[in-house]
Coordinates of C-alpha atoms and ligand atoms in Angstrom, one line a residue:
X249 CA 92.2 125.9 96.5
X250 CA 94.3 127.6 99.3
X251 CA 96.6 130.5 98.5
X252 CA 100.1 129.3 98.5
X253 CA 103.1 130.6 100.5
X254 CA 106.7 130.3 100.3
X255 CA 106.6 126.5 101.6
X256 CA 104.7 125.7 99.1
X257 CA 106.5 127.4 96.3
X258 CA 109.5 125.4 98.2
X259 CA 108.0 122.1 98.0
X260 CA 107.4 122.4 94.0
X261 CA 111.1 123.8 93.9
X262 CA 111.9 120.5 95.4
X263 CA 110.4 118.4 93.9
X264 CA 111.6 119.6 90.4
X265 CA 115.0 119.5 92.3
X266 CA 114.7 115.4 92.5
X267 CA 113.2 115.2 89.0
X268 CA 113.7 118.1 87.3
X269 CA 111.6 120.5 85.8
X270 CA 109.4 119.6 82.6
X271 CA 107.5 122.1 80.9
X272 CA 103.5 121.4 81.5
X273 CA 104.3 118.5 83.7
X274 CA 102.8 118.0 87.0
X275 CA 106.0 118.4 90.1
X276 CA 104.3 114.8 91.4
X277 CA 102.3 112.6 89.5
X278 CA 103.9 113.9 85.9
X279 CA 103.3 110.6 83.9
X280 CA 99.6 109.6 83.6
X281 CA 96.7 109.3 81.4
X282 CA 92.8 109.6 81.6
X283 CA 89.8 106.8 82.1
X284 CA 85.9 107.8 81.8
X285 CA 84.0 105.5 84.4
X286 CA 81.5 105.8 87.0
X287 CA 80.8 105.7 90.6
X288 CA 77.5 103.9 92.1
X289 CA 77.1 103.8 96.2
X290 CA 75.6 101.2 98.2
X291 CA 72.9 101.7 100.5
X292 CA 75.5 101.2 103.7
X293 CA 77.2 104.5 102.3
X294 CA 74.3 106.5 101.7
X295 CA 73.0 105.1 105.7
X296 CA 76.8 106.7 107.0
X297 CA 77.0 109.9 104.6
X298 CA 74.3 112.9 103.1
X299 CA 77.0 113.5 100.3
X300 CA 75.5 113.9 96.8
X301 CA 77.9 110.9 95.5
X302 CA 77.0 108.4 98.4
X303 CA 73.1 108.8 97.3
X304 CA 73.2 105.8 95.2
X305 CA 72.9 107.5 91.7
X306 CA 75.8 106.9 89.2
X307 CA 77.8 109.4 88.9
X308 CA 80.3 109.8 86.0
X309 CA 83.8 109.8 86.8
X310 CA 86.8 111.3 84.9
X311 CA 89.8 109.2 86.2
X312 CA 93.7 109.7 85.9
X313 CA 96.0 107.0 86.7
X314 CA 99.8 107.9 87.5
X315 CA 102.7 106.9 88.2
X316 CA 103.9 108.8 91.8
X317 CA 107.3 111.0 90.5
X318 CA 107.9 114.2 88.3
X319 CA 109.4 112.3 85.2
X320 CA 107.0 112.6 82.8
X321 CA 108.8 110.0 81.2
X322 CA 109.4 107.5 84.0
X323 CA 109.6 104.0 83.1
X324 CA 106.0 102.2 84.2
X325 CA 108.6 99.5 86.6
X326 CA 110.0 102.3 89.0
X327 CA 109.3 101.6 92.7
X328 CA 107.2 104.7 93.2
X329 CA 103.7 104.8 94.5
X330 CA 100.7 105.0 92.2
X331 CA 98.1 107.1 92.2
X332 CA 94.3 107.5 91.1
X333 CA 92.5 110.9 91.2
X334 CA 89.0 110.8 90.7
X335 CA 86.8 113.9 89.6
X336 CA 83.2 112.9 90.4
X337 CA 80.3 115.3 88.3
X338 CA 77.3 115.3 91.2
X339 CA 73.8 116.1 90.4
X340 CA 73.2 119.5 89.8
X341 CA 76.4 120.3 88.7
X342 CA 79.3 120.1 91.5
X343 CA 82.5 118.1 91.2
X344 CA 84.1 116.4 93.8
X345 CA 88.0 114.7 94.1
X346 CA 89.2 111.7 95.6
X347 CA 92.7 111.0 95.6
X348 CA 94.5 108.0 96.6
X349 CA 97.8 106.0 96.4
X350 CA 98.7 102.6 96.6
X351 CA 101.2 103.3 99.6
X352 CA 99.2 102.7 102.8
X353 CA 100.7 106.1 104.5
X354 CA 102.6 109.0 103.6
X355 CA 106.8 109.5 104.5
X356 CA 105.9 112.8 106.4
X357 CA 104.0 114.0 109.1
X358 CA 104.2 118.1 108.3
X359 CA 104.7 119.7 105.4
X360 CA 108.1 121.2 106.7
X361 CA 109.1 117.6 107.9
X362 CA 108.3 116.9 103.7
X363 CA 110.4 119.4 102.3
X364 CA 113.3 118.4 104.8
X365 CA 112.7 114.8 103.1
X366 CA 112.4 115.9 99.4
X367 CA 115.6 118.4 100.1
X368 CA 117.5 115.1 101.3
X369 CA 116.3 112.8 98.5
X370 CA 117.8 115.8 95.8
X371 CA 120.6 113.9 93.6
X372 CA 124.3 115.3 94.3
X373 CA 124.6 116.9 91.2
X374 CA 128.0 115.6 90.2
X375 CA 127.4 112.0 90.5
X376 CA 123.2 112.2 90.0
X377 CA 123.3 109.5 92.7
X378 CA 120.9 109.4 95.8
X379 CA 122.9 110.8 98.8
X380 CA 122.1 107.6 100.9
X381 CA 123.9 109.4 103.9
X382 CA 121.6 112.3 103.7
X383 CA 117.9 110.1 103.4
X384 CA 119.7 107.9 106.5
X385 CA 119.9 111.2 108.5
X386 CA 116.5 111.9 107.9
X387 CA 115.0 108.9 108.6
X388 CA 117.0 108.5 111.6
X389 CA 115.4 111.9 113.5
X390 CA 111.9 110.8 111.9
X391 CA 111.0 107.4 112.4
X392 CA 107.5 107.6 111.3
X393 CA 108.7 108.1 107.6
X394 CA 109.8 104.3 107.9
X395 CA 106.8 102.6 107.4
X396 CA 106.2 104.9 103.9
X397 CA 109.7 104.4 102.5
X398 CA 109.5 101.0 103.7
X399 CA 106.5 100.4 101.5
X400 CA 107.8 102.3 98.3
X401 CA 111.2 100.3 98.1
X402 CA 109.4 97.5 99.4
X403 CA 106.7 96.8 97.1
X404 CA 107.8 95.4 93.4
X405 CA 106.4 96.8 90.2
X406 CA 102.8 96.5 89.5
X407 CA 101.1 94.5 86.4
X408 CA 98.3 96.5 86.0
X409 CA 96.6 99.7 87.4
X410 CA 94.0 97.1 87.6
X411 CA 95.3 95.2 90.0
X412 CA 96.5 97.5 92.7
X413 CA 94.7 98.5 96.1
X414 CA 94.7 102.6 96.7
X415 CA 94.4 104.5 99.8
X416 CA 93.2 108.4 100.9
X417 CA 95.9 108.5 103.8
X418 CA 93.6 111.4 105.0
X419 CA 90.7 110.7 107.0
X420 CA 87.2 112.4 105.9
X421 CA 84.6 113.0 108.1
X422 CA 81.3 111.5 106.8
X423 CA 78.1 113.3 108.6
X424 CA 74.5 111.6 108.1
X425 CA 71.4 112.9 107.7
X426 CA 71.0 113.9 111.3
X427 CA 74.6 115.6 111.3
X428 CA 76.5 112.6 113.1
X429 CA 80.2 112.4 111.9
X430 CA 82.0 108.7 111.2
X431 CA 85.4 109.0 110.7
X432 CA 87.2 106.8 107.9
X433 CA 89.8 106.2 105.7
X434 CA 88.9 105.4 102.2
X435 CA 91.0 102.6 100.1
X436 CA 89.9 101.5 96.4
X437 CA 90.0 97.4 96.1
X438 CA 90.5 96.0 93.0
X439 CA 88.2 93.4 92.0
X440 CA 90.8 91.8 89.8
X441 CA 92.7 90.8 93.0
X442 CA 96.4 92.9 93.4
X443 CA 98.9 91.4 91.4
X444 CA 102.9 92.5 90.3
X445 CA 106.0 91.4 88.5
X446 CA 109.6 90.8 89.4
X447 CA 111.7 93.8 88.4
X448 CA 113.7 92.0 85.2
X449 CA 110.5 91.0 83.7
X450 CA 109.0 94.8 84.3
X451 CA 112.4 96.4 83.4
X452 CA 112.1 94.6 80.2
X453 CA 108.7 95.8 79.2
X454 CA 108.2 98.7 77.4
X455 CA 108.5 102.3 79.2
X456 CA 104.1 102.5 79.0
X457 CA 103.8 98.9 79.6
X458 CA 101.0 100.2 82.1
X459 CA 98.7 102.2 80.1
X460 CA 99.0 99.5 76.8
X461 CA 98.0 96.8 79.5
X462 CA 95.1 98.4 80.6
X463 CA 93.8 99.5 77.2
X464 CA 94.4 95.6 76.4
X465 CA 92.2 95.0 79.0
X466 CA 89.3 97.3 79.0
X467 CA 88.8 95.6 75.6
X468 CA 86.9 92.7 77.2
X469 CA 85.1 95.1 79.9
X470 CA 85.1 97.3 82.4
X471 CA 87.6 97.5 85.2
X472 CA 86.2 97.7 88.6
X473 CA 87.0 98.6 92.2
X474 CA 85.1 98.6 95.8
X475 CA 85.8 102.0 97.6
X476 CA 85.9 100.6 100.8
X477 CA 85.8 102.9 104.2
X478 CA 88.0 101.8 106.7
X479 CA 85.7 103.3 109.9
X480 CA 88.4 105.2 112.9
X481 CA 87.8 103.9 116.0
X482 CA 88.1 106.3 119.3
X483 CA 92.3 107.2 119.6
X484 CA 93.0 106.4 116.0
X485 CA 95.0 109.5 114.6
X486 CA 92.9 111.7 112.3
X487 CA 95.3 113.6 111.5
X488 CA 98.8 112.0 111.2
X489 CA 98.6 110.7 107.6
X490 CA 101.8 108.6 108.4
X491 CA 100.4 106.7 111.0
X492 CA 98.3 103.3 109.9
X493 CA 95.2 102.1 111.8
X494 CA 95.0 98.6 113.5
X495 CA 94.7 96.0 110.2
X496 CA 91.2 94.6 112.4
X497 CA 89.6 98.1 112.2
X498 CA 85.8 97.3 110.7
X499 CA 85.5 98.2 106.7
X500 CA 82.2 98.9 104.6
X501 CA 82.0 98.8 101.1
X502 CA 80.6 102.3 100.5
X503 CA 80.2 101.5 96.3
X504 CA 82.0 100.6 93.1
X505 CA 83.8 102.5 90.3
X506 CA 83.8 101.2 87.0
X507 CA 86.5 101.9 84.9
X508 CA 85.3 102.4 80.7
X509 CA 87.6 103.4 78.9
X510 CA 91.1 105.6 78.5
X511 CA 90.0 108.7 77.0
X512 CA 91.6 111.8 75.2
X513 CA 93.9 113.9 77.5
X514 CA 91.5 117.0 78.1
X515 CA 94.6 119.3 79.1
X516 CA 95.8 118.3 75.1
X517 CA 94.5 121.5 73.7
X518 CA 95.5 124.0 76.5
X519 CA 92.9 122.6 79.3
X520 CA 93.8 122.1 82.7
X521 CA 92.5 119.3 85.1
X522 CA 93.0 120.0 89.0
X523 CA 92.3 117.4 91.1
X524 CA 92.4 119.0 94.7
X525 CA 91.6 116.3 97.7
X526 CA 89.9 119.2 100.0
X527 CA 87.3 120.0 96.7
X528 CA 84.9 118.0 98.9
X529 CA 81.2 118.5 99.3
X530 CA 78.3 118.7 101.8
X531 CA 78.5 115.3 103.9
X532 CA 82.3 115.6 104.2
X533 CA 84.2 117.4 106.7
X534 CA 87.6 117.7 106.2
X535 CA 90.4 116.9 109.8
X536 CA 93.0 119.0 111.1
X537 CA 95.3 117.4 109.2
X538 CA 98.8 119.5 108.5
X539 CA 99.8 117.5 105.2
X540 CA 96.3 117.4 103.6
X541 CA 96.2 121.1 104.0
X542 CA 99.2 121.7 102.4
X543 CA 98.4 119.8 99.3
X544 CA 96.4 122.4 97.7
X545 CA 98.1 125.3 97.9
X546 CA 101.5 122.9 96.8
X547 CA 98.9 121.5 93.7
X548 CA 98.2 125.0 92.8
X549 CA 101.9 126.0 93.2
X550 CA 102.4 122.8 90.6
X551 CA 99.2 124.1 88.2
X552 CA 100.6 128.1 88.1
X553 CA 103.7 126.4 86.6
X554 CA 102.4 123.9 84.3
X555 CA 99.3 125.4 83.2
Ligands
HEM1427 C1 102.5 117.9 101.5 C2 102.3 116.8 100.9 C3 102.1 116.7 99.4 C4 102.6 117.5 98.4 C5 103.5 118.7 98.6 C6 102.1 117.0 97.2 C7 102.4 117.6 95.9 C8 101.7 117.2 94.8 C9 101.8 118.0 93.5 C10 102.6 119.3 93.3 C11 101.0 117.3 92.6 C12 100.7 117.8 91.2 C13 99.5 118.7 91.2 C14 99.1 119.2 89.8 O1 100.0 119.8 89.1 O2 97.9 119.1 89.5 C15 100.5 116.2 93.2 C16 99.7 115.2 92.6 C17 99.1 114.1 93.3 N1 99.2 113.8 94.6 FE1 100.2 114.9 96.0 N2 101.3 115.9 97.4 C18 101.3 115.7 98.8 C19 100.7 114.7 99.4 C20 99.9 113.7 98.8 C21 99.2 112.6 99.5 C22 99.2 112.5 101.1 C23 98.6 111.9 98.6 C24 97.8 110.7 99.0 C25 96.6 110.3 98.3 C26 98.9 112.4 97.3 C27 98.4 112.0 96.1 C28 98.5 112.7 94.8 C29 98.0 112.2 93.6 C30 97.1 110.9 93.4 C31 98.3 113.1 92.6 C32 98.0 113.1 91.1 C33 96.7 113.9 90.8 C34 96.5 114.0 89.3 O3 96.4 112.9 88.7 O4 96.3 115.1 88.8 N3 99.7 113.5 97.5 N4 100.9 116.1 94.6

């Protein structure tokens, strides 16, 4: 993981300014819980990328589903994005992450541009209301946060971690055999089609309604999604996580994860679990991407504090 800076340090400070701060917590991502599955690649993946998971073996998978802000005890209806980080345990003994979110793009092109944002989203601390005039600024002088805001407020709650579609935002670079790099995006489908509810009928659920629902349902089998790699064409922005891709762009299915069962929290007994998206392997390059380089420094920021 990269060494962290003050920016870093400022972007943990606030978050825990918007949510608070809550002792071994996560800043983002606080309220989550853990699935054992696996990963198995198709033939089309392994044709596109050397990488140890894209061989076609099946590779297990610890998985941790969340909800996208620092409340740790957020209700499961909020409009917030979700997330899924998966920790994949290669042959021979390495680990690699993916990490995606069900909002298409991210609200911020730079990681200074996302601490301008999260400074503006900070409740006014009499009230503990959203300063709407603040956000309005902010959006106003960047316009290419719309599209991610846009699809947070936009998008009602979900039914099931099942049933939502997630996405890298990042670009990887996936070399072949012979060294030749294909550009894409990676989004997780779900095979149980997407699916939500209206906000009375998620407001009245139960806080966890999520993680019950999904217990229900790995009861009669596994859960399972395509990881599907939306391929860059020339021009497409590698490296501007808050700019989308033409909707026609050409998409392979690159494998399925199967989703077994919610296990034990392994950070319970004083573990930690890091899931860090540039903890990538041979057969993935990373781009020059400002925001996906910030992450890890911010995540270990977030771990120093938690852990
Ligand atoms: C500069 C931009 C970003 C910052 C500062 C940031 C910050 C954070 C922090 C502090 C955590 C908690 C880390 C930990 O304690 O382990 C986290 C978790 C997470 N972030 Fe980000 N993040 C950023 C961008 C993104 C983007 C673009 C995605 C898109 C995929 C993303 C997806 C996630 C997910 C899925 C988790 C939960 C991981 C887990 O379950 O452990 N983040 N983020």
């Amino acid at each position: 993981m990269g060494e962290p800076t003050e920016l870093h340090e400022q972007l943990v400070d606030a978050a825990n300014g918007i949510y608070g701060s809550h002792p071994g917590a996560r800043a983002f991502h606080a309220k989550g819980f853990y699935c054992a599955g696996a990963f198995e690649a198709t033939a089309e993946a392994a044709r596109l990328c050397r990488a140890a998971h894209f061989r076609g073996d099946e590779i297990p998978a610890l998985i941790r589903f969340s909800l996208g802000g620092g409340d740790p005890a957020g209700h499961d209806s909020v409009r917030e994005p979700r997330g899924i980080a998966i920790k994949l345990d290669l042959p021979g003994g390495e680990q690699t992450d993916i990490l995606c979110v069900t909002t298409p793009v991210f609200a911020a092109r730079t990681p200074e541009d996302f601490l301008e944002l999260l400074r503006a989203r900070r409740p006014d601390p009499e009230t503990g209301e959203l300063d709407l005039e603040k956000v309005g600024a902010f959006l106003e002088a960047h316009p290419e946060s719309g599209p991610a805001v846009q699809a947070t407020l936009g998008t009602p709650p979900p039914a099931s971690y099942a049933q939502l579609a997630y996405n890298s935002q990042h670009a990887f670079g996936l070399l072949d055999g012979e060294g030749k790099t294909t550009w894409a995006r990676y989004r997780l489908e779900p095979r149980a089609g997407e699916a939500s509810l209206d906000d009375e009928e998620a407001a009245a659920r139960d806080g966890d309604y999520m993680r019950a629902e999904l217990a229900e349902r790995l009861r009669s089998g596994p859960v399972a999604f395509d990881l599907v790699l939306v391929l860059a064409e020339e021009g497409d922005p590698l490296e501007d996580p808050t700019a989308a891709w033409p909707e026609e762009r050409r998409r392979v299915t690159a494998g399925t994860l199967e989703v077994r069962e919610i296990v034990d929290d392994p950070e319970r007994d004083g573990g930690v679990v890091v899931f860090d998206p540039v903890n990538v392997v041979d057969g993935i390059e990373l781009p020059d991407d400002p925001i996906l380089h910030a992450r890890s420094p911010a995540y270990t920021v977030s771990v120093n504090r938690r852990a």
